[in-house]
Coordinates of C-alpha atoms and ligand atoms in Angstrom, one line a residue:
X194 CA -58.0 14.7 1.5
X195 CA -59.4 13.4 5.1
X196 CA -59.8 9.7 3.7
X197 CA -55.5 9.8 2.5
X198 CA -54.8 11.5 5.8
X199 CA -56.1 8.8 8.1
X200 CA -54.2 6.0 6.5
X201 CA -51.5 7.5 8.1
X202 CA -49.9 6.3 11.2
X203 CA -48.0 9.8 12.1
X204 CA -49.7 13.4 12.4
X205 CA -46.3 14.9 11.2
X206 CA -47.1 13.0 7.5
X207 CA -51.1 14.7 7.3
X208 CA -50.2 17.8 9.3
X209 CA -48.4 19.8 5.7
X210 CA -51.0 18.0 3.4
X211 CA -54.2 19.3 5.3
X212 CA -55.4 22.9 5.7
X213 CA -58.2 21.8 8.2
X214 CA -57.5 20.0 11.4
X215 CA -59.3 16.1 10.3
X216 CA -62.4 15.8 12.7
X217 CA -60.5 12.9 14.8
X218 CA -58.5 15.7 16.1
X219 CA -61.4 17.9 16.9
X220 CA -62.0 18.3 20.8
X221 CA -66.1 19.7 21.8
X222 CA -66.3 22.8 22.3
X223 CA -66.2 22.5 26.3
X224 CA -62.6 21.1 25.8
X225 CA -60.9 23.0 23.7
X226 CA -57.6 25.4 24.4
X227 CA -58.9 29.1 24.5
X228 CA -56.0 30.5 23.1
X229 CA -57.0 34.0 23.8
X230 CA -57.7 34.0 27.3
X231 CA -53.8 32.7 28.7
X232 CA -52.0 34.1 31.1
X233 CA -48.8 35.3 28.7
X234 CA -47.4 38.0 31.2
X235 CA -47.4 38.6 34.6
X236 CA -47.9 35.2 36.9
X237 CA -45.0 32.9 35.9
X238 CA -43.2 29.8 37.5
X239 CA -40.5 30.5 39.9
X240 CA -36.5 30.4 38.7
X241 CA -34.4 28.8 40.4
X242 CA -30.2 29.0 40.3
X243 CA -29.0 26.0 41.4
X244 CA -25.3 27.3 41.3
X245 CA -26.2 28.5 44.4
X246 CA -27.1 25.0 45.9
X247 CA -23.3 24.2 46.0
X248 CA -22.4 27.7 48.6
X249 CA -23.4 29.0 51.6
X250 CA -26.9 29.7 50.0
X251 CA -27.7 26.3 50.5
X252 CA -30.1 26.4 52.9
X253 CA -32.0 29.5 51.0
X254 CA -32.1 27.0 47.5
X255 CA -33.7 24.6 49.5
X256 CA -36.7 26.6 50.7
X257 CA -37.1 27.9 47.5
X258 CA -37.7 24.3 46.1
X259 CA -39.8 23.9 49.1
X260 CA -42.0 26.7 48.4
X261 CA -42.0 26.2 44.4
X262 CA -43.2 22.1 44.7
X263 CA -46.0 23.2 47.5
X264 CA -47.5 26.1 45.6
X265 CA -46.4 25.3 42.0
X266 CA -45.5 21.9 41.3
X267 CA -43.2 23.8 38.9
X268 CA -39.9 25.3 38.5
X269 CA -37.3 26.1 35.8
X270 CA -33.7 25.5 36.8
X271 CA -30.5 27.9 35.6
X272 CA -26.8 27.2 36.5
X273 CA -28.0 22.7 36.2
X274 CA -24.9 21.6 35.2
X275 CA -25.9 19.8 31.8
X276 CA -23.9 21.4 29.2
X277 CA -24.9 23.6 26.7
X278 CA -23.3 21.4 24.0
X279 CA -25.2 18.5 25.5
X280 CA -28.7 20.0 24.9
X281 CA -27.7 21.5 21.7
X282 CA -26.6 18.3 20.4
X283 CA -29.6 16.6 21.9
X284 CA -32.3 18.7 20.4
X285 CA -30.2 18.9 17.3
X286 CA -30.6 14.8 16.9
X287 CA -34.4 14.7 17.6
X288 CA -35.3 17.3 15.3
X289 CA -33.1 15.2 12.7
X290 CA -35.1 12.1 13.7
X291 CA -38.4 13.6 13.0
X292 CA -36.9 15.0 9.7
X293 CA -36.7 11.6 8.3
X294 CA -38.4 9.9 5.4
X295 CA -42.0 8.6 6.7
X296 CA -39.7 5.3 6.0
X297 CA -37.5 5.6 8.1
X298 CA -39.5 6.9 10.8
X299 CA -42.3 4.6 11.1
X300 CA -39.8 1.4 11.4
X301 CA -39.9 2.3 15.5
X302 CA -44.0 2.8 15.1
X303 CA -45.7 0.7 18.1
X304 CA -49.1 1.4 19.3
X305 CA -48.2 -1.0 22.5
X306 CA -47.7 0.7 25.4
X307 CA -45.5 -1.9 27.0
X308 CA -43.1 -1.3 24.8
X309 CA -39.6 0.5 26.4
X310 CA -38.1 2.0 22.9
X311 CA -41.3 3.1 20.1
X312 CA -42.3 5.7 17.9
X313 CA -46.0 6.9 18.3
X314 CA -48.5 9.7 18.1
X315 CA -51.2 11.5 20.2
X316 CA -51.1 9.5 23.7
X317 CA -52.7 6.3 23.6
X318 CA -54.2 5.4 20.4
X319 CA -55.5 2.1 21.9
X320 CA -57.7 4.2 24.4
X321 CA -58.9 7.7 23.5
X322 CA -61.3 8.8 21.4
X323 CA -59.9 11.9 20.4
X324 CA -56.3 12.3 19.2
X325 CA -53.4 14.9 19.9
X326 CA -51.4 16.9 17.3
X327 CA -48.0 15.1 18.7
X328 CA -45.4 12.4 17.6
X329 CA -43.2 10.9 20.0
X330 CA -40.0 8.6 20.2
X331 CA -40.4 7.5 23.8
X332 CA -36.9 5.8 25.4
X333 CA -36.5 4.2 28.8
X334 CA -32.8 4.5 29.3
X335 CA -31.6 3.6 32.9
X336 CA -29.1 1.6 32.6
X337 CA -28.2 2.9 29.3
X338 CA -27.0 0.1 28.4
X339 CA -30.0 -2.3 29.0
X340 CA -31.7 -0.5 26.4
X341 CA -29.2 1.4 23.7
X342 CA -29.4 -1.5 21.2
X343 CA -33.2 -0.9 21.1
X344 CA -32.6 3.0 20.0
X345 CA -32.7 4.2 16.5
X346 CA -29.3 3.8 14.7
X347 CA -30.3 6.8 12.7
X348 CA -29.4 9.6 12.4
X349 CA -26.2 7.7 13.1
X350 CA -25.2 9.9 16.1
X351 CA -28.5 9.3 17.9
X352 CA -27.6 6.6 20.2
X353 CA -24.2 8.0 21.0
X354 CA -25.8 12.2 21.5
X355 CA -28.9 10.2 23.6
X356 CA -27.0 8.5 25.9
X357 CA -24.4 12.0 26.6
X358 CA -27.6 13.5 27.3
X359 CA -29.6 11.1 29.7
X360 CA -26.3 10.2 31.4
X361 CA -26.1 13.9 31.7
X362 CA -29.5 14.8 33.1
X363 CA -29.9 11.7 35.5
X364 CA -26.9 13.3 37.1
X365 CA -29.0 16.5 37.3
X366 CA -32.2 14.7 38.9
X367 CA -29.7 13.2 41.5
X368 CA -29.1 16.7 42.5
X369 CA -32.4 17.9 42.7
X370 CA -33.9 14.6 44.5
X371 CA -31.4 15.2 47.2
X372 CA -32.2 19.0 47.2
X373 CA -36.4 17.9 47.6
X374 CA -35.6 15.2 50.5
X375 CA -34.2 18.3 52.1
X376 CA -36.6 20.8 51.7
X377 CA -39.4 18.2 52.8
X378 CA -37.0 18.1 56.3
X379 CA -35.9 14.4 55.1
X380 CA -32.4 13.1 55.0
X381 CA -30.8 13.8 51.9
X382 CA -31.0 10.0 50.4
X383 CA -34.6 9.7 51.4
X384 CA -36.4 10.2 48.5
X385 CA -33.8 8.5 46.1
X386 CA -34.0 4.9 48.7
X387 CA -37.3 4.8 48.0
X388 CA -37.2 4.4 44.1
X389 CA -35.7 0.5 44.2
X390 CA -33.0 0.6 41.2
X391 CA -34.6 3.7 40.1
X392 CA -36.1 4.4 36.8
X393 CA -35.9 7.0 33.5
X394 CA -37.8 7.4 30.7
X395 CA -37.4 10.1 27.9
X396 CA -40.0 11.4 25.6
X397 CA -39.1 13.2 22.0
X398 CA -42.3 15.2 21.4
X399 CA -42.2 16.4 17.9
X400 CA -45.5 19.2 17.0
X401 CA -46.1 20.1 13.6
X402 CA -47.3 23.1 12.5
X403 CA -51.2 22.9 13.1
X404 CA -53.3 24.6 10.5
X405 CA -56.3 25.0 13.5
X406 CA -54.6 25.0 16.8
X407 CA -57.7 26.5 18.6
X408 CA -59.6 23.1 17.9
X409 CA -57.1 20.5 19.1
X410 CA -54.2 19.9 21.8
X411 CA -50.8 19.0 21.5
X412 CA -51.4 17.0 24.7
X413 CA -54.5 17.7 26.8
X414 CA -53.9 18.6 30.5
X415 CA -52.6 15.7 32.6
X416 CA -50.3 15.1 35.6
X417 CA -47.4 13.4 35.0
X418 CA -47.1 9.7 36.9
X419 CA -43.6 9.8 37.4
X420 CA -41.5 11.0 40.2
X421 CA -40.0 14.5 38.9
X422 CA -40.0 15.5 35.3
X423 CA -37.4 17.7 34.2
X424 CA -38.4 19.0 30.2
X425 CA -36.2 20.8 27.9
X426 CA -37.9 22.5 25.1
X427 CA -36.6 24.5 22.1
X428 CA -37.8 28.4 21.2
X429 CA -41.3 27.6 20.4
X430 CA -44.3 27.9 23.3
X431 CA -46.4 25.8 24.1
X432 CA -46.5 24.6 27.6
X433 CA -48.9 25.8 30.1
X434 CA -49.7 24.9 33.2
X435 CA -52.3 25.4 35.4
X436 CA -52.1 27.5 38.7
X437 CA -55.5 29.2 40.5
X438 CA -57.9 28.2 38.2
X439 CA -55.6 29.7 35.5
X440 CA -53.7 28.0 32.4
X441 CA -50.2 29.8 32.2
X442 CA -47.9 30.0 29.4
X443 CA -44.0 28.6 30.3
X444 CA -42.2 30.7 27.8
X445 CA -39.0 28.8 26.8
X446 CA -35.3 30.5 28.2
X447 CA -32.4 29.0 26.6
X448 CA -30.7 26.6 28.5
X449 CA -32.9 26.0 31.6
X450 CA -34.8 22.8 32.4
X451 CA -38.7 22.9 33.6
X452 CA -39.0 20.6 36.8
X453 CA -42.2 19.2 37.5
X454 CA -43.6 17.7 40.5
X455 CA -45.2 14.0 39.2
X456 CA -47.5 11.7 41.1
X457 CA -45.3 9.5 42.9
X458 CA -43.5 12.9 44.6
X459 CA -46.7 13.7 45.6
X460 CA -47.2 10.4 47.2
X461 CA -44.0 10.4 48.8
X462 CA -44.3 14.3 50.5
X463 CA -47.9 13.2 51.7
X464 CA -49.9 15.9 49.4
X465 CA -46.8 18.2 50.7
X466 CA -45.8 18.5 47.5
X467 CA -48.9 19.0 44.6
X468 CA -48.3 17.0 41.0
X469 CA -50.4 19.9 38.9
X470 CA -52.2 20.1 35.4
X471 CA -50.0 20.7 32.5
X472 CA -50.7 20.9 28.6
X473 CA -49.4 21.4 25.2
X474 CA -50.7 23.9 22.8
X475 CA -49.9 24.2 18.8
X476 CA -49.4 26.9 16.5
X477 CA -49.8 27.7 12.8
X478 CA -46.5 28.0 11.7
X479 CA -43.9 26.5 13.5
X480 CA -42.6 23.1 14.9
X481 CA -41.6 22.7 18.0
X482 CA -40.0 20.1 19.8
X483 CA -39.7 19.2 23.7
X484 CA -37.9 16.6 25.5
X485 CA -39.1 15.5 28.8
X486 CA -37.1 12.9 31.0
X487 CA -39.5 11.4 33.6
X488 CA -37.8 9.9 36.6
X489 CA -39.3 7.5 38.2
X490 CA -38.8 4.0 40.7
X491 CA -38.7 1.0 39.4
X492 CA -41.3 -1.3 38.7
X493 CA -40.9 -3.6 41.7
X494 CA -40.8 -0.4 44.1
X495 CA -43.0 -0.2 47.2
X496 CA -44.1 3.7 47.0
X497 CA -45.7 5.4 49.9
X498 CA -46.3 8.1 52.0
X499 CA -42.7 8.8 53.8
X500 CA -43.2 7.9 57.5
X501 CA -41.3 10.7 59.0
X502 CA -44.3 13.0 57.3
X503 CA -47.2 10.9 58.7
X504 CA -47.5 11.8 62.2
X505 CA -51.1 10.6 64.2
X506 CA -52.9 13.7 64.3
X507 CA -55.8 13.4 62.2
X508 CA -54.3 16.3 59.7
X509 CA -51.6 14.5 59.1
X510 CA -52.7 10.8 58.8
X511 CA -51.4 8.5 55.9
X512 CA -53.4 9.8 52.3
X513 CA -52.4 6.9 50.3
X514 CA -51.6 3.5 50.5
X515 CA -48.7 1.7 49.6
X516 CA -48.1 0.2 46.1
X517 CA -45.7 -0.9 43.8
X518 CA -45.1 1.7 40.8
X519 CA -46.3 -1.4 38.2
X520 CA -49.4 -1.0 39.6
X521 CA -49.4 2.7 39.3
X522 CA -48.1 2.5 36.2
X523 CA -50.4 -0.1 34.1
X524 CA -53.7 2.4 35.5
X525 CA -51.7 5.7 34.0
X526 CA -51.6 3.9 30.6
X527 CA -54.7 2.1 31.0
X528 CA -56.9 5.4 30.8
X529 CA -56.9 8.0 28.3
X530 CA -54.5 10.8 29.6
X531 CA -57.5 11.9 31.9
X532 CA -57.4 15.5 33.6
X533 CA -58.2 13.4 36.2
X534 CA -55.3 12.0 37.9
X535 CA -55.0 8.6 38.9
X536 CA -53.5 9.5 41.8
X537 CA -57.4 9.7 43.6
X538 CA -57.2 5.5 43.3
X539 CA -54.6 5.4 45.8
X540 CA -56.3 7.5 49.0
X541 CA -56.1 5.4 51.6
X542 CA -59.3 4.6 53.4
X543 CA -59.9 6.0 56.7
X544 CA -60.1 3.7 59.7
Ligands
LIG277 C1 -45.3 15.3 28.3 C2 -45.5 16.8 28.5 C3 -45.1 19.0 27.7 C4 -44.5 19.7 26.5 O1 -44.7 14.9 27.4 O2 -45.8 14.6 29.2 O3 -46.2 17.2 29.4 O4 -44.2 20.9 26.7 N1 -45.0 17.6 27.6 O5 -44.3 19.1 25.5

């Protein structure tokens, strides 16, 4: 069984054929998800309604961004202004995509990471030693139009539901970046003039049922590189993240978003704002499928510490050094998704 399983290049071909997770899946003992011991009530991340951001609420939206991103580095959104059609026709699409014949899927396949359209599994196969019980389509798509040709032409209304979609949520982000430059006491634009043309990237995580899900991860805990990441996932759990020492369950609500903090954010805010530990759990008998969009800057962009939150006092001094986001970028994907975060490379040193 274990020796037909491997030939395969997708865990979403061995996952219905196996009734044991294969041993390249197997984390030690000292890394392995606990199932039992999450947080599944009580302790959640804060909700936030962003119909509000548009009244004379304004200013109370904006300090509860403020106080979510310092002491969270997660919130859901309601009232975001991507349609419900949009996200129904979006998830609709991926879980078609994964559907697909084996043959059809594994035409996008691409272990390199360089790559801006490919089909994948686990994180970096190139780099880590132990997979991940995930398949992923990962698009960048700003402009759209840059990068559509590169996008699977099947299911034939991919291309056409994907762009709807990441046209859709960029226009969210926009909304929320101006929203965070506020509630760090910037000027609205701050945060977005800082990001050169701007970049996003979407992931299409697909998790198949997993026959042992207390031995493996859908993803491991990591901190996202980006700028924000704002993640729509279908009914299924599965994402935690981790708040005082504790790994908590995000249960899914329809039609909200879950906004992360990334690296780069915290960069920006000075350690204001904390990018935080997240993972990915599996279950025995369901799929589930999420779709993160990480926003980022461009390559080329200079990222830094914003100047106005740097002040002389010794509390307050510079924590990292400048850097363009390539750099940033090429160490993420250079490392295993490490708990670590790469973010410690950047500290500035101290004069
Ligand atoms: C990711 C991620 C979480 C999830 O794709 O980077 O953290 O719920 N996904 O699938």
């Amino acid at each position: 069984m274990e020796a037909s399983a491997t030939s395969k290049l997708l865990v979403s071909d061995i996952a219905s054929s196996v009734d044991h997770v294969p041993s390249n899946y197997v984390r030690p003992i000292s890394d392995r998800p606990n199932l039992s011991k999450i947080e599944t009530s009580g302790d959640s991340i804060p909700m936030i309604d962003l119909q509000e951001l548009h009244g004379s609420n304004r200013a109370d939206v904006i300090y509860q961004v403020a106080h979510a991103c310092a002491s969270y580095g997660f919130f859901q959104i309601k009232n975001h202004g991507v349609p419900e059609k949009t996200i129904e026709r979006m998830m609709t699409v991926a879980r078609e995509f994964f559907r697909q014949p084996e043959s059809e899927r594994v035409k996008h396949y691409s272990a390199d990471t360089k790559k801006t359209t490919r089909l994948s599994t686990s994180f970096n196969v190139g780099s880590e030693k132990v997979s991940n019980w995930r398949d992923f389509l990962r698009l960048h798509c700003l402009p759209i139009e840059d990068f559509i040709s590169e996008w699977p032409s099947s299911p034939v209304s991919f291309r056409e539901v994907t762009a709807e979609y990441a046209t859709s949520v960029r226009a969210l982000v926009l909304v929320l970046l101006e929203a965070i430059s506020e509630s760090l006491g910037l000027a609205k634009d701050s945060v977005s003039n800082t990001l050169g043309k701007h970049g996003q990237h979407m992931a299409l995580n697909y998790y198949p049922p997993c026959p042992q899900p207390d031995l493996t991860f859908g993803l491991p805990g990591h901190k996202d590189p980006n700028l924000i990441t704002a993640l729509l996932q279908d009914e299924v759990s599965g994402l935690q993240v981790f708040k005082d020492g504790k790994w908590i369950a995000v249960h899914p609500v329809p039609n909200t978003f879950i906004v992360n903090v990334g690296d780069q954010m915290q960069v920006i805010s000075n350690d204001k704002y904390k990018s935080v530990l997240q993972r990915a759990v599996v279950n025995s008998d369901k799929e589930r499928i999420s779709i993160p969009t990480f926003y980022c800057p461009s390559l080329d962009a200079v990222v830094g510490p914003q100047q106005e939150l740097i002040n002389e006092e010794e509390e307050s001094h510079a924590v990292y050094r400048s850097f363009t986001y390539a750099e940033y970028y090429e160490k993420f994907w250079d490392r295993a998704l490490a708990t670590e975060s790469c973010i410690d490379l950047f500290k500035a040193s101290k004069t």
